[in-house]
PDB file of C-alpha atoms in Angstrom:
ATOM      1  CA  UNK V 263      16.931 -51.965  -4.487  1.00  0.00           C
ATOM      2  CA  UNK V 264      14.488 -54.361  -4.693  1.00  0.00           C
ATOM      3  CA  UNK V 265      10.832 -53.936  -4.904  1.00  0.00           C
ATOM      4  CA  UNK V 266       8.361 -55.459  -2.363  1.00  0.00           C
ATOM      5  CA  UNK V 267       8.127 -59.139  -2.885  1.00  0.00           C
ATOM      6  CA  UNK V 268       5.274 -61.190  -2.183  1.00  0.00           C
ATOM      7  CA  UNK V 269       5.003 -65.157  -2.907  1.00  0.00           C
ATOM      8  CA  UNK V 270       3.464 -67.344  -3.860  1.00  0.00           C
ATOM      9  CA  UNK V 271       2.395 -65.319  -7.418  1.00  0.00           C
ATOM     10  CA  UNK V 272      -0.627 -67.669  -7.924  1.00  0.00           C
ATOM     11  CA  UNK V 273      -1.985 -70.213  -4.956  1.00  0.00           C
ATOM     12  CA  UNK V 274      -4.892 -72.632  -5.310  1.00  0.00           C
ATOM     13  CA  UNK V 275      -6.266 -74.039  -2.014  1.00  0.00           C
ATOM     14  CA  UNK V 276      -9.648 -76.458  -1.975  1.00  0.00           C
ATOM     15  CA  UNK V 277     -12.640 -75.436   0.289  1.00  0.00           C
ATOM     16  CA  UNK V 278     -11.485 -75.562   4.201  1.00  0.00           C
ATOM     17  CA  UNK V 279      -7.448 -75.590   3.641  1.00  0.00           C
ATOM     18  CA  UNK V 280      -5.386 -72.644   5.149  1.00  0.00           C
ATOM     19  CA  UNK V 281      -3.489 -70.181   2.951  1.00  0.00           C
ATOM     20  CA  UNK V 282      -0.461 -68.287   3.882  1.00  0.00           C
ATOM     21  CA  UNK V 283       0.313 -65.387   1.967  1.00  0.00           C
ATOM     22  CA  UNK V 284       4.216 -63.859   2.344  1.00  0.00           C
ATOM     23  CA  UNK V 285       5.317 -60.362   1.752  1.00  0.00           C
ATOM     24  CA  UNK V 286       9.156 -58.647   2.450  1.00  0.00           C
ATOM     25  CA  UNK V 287       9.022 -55.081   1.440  1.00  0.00           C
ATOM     26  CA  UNK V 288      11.183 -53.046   0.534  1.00  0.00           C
ATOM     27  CA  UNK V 289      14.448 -52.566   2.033  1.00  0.00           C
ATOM     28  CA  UNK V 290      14.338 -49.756   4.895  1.00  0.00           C
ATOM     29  CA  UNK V 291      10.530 -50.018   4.792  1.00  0.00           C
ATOM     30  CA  UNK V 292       9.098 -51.087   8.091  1.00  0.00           C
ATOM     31  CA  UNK V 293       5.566 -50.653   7.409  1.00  0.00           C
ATOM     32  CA  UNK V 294       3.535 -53.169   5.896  1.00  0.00           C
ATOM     33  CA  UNK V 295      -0.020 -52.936   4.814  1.00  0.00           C
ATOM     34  CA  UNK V 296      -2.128 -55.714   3.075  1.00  0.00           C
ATOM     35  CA  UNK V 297      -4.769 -54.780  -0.042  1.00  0.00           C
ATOM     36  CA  UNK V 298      -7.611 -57.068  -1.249  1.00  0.00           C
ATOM     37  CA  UNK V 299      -8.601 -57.115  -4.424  1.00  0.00           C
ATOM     38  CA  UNK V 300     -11.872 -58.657  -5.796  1.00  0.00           C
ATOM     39  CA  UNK V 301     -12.225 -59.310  -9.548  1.00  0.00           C
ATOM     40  CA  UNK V 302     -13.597 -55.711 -11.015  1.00  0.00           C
ATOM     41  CA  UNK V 303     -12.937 -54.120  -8.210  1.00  0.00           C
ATOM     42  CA  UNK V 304     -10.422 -51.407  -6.578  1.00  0.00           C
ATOM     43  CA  UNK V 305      -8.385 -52.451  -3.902  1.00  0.00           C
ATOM     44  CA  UNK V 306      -9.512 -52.540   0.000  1.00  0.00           C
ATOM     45  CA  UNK V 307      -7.809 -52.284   2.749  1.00  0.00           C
ATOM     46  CA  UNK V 308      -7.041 -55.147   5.409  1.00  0.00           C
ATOM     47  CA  UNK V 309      -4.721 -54.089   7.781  1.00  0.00           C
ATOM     48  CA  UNK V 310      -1.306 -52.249   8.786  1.00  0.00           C
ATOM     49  CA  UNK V 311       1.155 -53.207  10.352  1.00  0.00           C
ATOM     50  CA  UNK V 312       4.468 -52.560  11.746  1.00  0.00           C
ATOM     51  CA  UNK V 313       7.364 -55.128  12.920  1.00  0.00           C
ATOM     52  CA  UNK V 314       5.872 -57.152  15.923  1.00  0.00           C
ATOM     53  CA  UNK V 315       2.479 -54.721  15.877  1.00  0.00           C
ATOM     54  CA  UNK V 316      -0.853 -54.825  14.416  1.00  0.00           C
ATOM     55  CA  UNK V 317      -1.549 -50.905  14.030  1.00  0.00           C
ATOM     56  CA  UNK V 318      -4.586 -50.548  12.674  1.00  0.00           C
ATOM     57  CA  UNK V 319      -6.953 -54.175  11.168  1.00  0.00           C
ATOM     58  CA  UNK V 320     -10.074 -52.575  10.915  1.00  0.00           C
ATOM     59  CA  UNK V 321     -10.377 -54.000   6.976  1.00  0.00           C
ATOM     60  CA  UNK V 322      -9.906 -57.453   8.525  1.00  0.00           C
ATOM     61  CA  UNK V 323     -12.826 -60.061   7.950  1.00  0.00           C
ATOM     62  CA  UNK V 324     -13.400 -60.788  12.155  1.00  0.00           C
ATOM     63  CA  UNK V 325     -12.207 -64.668  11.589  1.00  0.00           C
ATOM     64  CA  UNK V 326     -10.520 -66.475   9.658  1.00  0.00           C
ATOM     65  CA  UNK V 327      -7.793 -63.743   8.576  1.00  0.00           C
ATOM     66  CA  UNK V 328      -4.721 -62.755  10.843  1.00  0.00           C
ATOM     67  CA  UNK V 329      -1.847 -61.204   9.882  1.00  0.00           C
ATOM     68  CA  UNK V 330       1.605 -60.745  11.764  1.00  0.00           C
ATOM     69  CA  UNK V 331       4.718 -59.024  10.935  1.00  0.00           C
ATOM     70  CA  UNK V 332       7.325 -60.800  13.070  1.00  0.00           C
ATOM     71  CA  UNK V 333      10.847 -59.061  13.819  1.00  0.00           C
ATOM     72  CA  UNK V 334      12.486 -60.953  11.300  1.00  0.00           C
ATOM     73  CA  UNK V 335      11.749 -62.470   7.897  1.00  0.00           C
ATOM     74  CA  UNK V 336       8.395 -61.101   6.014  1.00  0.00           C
ATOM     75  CA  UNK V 337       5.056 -60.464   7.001  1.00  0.00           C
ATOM     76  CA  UNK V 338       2.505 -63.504   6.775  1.00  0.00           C
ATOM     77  CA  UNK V 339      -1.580 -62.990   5.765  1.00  0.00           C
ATOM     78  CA  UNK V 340      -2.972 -66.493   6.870  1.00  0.00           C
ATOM     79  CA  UNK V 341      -6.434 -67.159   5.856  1.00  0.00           C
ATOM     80  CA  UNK V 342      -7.682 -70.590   7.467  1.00  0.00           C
ATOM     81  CA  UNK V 343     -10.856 -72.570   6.525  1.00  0.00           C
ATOM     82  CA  UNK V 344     -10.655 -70.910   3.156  1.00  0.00           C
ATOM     83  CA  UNK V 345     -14.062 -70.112   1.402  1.00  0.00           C
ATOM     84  CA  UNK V 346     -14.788 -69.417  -2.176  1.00  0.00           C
ATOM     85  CA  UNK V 347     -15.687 -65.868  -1.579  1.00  0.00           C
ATOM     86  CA  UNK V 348     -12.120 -65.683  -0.338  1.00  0.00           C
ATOM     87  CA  UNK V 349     -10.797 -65.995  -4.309  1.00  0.00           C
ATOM     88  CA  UNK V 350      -8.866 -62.640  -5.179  1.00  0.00           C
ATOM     89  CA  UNK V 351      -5.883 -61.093  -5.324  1.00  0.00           C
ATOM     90  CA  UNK V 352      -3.884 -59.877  -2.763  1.00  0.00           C
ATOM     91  CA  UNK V 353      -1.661 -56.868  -2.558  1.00  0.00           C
ATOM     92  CA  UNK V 354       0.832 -55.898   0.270  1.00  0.00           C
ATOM     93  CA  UNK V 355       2.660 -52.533   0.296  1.00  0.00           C
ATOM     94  CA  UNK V 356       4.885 -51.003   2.152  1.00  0.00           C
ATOM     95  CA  UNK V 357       6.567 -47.410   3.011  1.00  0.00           C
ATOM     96  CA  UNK V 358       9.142 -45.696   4.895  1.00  0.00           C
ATOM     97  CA  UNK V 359       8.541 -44.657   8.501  1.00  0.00           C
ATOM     98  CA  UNK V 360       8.318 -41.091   7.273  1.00  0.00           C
ATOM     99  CA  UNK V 361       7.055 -41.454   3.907  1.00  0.00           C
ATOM    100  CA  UNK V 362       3.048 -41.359   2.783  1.00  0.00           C
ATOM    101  CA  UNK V 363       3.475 -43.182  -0.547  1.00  0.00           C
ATOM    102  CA  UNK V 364       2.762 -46.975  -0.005  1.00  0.00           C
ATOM    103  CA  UNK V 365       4.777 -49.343  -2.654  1.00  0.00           C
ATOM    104  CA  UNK V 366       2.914 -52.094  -3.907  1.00  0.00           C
ATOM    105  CA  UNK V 367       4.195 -56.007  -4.331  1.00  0.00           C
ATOM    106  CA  UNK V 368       3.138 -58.002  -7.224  1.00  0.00           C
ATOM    107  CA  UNK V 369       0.113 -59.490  -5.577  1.00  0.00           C
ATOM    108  CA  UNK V 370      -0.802 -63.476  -4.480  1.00  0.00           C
ATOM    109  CA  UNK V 371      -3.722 -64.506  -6.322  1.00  0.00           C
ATOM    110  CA  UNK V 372      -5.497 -66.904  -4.410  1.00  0.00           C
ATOM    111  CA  UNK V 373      -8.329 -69.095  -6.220  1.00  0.00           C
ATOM    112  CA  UNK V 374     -10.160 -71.338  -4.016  1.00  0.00           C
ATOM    113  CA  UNK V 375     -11.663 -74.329  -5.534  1.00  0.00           C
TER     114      UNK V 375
ATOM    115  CA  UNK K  13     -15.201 -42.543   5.040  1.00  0.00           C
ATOM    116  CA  UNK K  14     -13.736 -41.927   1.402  1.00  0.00           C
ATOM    117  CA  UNK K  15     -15.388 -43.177  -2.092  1.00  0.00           C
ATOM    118  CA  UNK K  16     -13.810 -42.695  -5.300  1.00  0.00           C
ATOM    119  CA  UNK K  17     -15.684 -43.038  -8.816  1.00  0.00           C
ATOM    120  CA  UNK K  18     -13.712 -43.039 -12.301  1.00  0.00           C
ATOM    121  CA  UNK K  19     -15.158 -44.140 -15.788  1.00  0.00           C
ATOM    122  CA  UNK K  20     -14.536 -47.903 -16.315  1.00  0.00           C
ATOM    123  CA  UNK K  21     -13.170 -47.672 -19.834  1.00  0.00           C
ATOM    124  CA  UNK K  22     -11.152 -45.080 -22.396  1.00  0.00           C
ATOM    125  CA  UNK K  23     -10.116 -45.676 -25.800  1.00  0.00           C
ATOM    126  CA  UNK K  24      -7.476 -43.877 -27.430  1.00  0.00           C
ATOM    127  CA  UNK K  25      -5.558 -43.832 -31.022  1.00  0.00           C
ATOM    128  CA  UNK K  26      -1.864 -43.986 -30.089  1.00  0.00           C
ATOM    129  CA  UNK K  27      -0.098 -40.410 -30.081  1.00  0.00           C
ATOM    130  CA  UNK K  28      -3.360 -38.851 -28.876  1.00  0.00           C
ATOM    131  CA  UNK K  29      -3.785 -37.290 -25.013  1.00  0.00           C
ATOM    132  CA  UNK K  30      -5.897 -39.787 -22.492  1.00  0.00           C
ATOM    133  CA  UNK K  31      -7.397 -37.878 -19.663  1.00  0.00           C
ATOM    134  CA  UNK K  32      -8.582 -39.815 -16.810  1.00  0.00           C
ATOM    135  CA  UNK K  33     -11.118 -38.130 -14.537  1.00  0.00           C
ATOM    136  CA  UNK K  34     -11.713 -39.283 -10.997  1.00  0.00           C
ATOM    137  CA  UNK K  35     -13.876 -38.080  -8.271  1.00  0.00           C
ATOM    138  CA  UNK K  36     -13.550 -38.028  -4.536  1.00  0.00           C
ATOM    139  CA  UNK K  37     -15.715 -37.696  -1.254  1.00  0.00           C
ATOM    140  CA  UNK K  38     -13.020 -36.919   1.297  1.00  0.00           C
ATOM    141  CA  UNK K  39     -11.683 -33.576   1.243  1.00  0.00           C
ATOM    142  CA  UNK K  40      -9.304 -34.038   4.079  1.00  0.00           C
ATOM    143  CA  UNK K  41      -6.597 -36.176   1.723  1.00  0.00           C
ATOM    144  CA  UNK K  42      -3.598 -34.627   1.965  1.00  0.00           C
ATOM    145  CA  UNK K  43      -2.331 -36.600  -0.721  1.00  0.00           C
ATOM    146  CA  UNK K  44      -4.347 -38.016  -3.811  1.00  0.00           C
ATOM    147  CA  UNK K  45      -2.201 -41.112  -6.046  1.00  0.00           C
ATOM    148  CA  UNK K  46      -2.574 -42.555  -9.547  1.00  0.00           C
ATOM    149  CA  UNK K  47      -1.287 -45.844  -9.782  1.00  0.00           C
ATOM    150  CA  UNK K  48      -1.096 -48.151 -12.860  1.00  0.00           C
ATOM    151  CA  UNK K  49      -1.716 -52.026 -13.010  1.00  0.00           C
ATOM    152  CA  UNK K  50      -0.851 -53.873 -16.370  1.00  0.00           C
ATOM    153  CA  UNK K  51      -2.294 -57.078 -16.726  1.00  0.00           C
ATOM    154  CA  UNK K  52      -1.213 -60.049 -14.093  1.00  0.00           C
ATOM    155  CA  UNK K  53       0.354 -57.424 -12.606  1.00  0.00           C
ATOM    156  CA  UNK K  54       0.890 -55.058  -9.555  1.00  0.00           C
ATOM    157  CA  UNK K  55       0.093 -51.566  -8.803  1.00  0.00           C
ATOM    158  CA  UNK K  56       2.528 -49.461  -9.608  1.00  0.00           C
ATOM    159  CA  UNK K  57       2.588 -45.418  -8.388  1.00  0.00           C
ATOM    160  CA  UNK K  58       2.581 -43.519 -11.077  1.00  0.00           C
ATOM    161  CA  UNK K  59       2.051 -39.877  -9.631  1.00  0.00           C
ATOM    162  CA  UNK K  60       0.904 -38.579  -6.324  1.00  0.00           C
ATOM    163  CA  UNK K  61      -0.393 -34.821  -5.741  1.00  0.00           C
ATOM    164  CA  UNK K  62      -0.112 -32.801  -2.671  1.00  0.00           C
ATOM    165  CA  UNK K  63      -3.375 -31.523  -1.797  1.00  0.00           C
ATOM    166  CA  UNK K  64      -2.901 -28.140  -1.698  1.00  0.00           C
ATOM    167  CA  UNK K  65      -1.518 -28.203  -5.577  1.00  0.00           C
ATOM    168  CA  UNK K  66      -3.480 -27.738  -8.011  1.00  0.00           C
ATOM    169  CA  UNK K  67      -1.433 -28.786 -10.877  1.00  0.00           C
ATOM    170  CA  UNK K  68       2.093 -31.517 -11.249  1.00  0.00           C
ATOM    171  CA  UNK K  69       3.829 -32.596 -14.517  1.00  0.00           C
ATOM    172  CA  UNK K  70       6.049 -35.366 -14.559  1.00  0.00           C
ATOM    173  CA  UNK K  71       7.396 -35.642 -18.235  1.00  0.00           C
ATOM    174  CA  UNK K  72       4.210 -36.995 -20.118  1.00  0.00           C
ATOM    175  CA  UNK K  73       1.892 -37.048 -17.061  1.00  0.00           C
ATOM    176  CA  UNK K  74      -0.174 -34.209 -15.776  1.00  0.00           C
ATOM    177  CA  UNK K  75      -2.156 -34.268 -12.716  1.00  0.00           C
ATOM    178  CA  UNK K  76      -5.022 -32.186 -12.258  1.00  0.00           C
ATOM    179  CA  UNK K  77      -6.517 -31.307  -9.282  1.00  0.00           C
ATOM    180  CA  UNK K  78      -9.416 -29.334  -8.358  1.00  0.00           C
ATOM    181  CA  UNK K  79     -10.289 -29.177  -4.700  1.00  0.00           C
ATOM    182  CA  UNK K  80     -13.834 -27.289  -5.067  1.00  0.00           C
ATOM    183  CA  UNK K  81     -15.583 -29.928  -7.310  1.00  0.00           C
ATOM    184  CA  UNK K  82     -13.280 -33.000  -5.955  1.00  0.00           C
ATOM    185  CA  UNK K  83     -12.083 -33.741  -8.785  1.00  0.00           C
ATOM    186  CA  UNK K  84      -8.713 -35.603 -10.070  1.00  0.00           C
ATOM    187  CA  UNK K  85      -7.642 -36.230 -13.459  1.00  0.00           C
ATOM    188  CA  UNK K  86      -4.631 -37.894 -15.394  1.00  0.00           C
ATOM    189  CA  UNK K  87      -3.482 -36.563 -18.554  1.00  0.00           C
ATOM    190  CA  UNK K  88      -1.119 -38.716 -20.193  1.00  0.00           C
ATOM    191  CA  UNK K  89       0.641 -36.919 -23.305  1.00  0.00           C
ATOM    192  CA  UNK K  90       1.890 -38.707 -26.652  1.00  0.00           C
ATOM    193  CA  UNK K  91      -0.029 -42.108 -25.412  1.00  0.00           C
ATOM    194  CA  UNK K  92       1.663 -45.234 -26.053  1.00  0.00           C
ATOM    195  CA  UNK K  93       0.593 -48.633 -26.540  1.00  0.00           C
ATOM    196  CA  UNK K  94       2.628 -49.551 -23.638  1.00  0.00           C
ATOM    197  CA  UNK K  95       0.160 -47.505 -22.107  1.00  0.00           C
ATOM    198  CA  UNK K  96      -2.581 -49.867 -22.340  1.00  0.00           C
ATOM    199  CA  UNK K  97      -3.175 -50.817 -18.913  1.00  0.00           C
ATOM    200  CA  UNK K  98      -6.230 -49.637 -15.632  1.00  0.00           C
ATOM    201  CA  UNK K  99      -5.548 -47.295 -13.740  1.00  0.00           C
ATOM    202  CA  UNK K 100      -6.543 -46.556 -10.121  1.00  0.00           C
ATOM    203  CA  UNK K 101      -7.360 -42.746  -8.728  1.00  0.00           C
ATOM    204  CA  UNK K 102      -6.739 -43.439  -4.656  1.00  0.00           C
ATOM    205  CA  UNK K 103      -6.897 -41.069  -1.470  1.00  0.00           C
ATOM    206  CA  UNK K 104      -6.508 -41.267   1.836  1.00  0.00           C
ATOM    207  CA  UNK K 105      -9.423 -42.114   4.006  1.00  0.00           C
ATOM    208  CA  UNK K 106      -8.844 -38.459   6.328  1.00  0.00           C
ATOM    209  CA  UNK K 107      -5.585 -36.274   6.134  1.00  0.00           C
ATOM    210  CA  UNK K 108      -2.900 -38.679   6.703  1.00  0.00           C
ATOM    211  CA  UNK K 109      -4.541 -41.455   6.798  1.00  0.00           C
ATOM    212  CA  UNK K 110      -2.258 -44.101   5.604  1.00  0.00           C
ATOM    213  CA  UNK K 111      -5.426 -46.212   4.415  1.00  0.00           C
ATOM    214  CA  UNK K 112      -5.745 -45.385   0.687  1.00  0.00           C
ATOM    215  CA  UNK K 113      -9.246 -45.815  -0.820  1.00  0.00           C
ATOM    216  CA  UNK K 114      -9.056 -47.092  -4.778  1.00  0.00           C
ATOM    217  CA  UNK K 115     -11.727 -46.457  -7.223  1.00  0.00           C
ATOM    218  CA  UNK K 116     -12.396 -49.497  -9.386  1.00  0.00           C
ATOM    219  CA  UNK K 117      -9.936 -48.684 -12.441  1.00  0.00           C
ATOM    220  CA  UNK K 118     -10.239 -47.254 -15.808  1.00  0.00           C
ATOM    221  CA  UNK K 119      -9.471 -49.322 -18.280  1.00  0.00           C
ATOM    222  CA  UNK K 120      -7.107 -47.827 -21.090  1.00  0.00           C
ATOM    223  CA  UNK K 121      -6.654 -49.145 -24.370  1.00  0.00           C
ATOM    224  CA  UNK K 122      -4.583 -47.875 -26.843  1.00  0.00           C
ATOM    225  CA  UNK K 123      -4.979 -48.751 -30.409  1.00  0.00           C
ATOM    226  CA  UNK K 124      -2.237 -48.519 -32.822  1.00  0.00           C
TER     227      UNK K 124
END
């Protein structure tokens, strides 16, 4: 069974491009949740969401960030008009409907130049 | 909502115990994790603890908990240098709350 998989690993984006961050968890998991992490930091949360619904995005910066979790293929964090501030690493879990414990991916590292 | 302090660093000789101590603000966690992060890496759950436990083993880990002072440790028996990593205390932010609140790490380093 394969973990939660997020890509890209590593993604550099200049000043003002968009990034797209992709995450597939785990297999029977259907909800998704996405972590930032900021260098010395613990992780915060974004948002949570479930296929085709945003439960809960009260982490979210108000613009710039969206996330979906479409009915098929993985969820998407898109960050558009990337800042410098914006530089960090982040996670995306995901659980079982009936399950607390939240499964972390590998991360996307995003460094924006 | 839920904050979480743990020391930044520990330093241990390799065989010795490491005990992790975490603190928490948020009673109403039903669950409280540890998770691990090696370098590059991502988090990976190491232990939970139900809240109303005051005590899990799981081969070299034990979990402490003690409600009254809000307080969560990590002992980790025999360490190893493959223990060298930070690790993250978490709860949830209420009971059930599926938003988990990380302190900032502690830092582990083993030396051989």
């Amino acid at each position: 069974n394969a973990g939660v998989m997020q890509n890209p690993r590593h993604l550099v984006r200049r000043r003002g491009q968009e990034a797209r961050l992709r995450c597939s968890p785990m297999k029977g998991h259907s909800h998704v949740y996405w972590y930032r992490q900021l260098p010395e930091e613990g992780l915060k949360f974004m948002v949570y969401l479930q296929k085709e619904n945003i439960i809960d995005e009260s982490g979210m910066p108000k613009e710039r960030f969206s996330a979906e979790f479409p009915k098929e293929g993985p969820s998407i964090l898109r960050i558009q008009q990337v800042v410098r501030g914006d530089s960090a690493a982040y996670f995306c879990a995901s659980s079982p409907p009936v399950e607390a414990q939240q499964y972390f991916g590998p991360g996307t590292r995003l460094t924006v130049t | 909502g839920e904050d979480v302090e743990q020391s930044l660093f520990l330093s241990v000789r390799e065989g010795d115990s490491s005990v992790i101590n975490c603190t928490y603000t948020d009673s109403s966690s039903t669950y409280l994790y540890w998770y691990k992060q090696e370098p590059g890496a991502g988090l990976q759950l190491l232990t939970y603890i139900f809240s109303n436990m005051d005590m899990k083993q799981d081969q070299r880990l034990t979990v402490l908990l003690n409600k009254k002072d809000k307080h969560l440790s990590l002992r980790i028996a025999d360490t190893q240098t493959g223990d060298s990593a930070i690790y993250f205390c978490a709860g949830e932010s209420g009971a059930g709350s599926y938003q988990l609140t990380f302190g900032k790490g502690t830092k582990l380093s083993v030396i051989p």
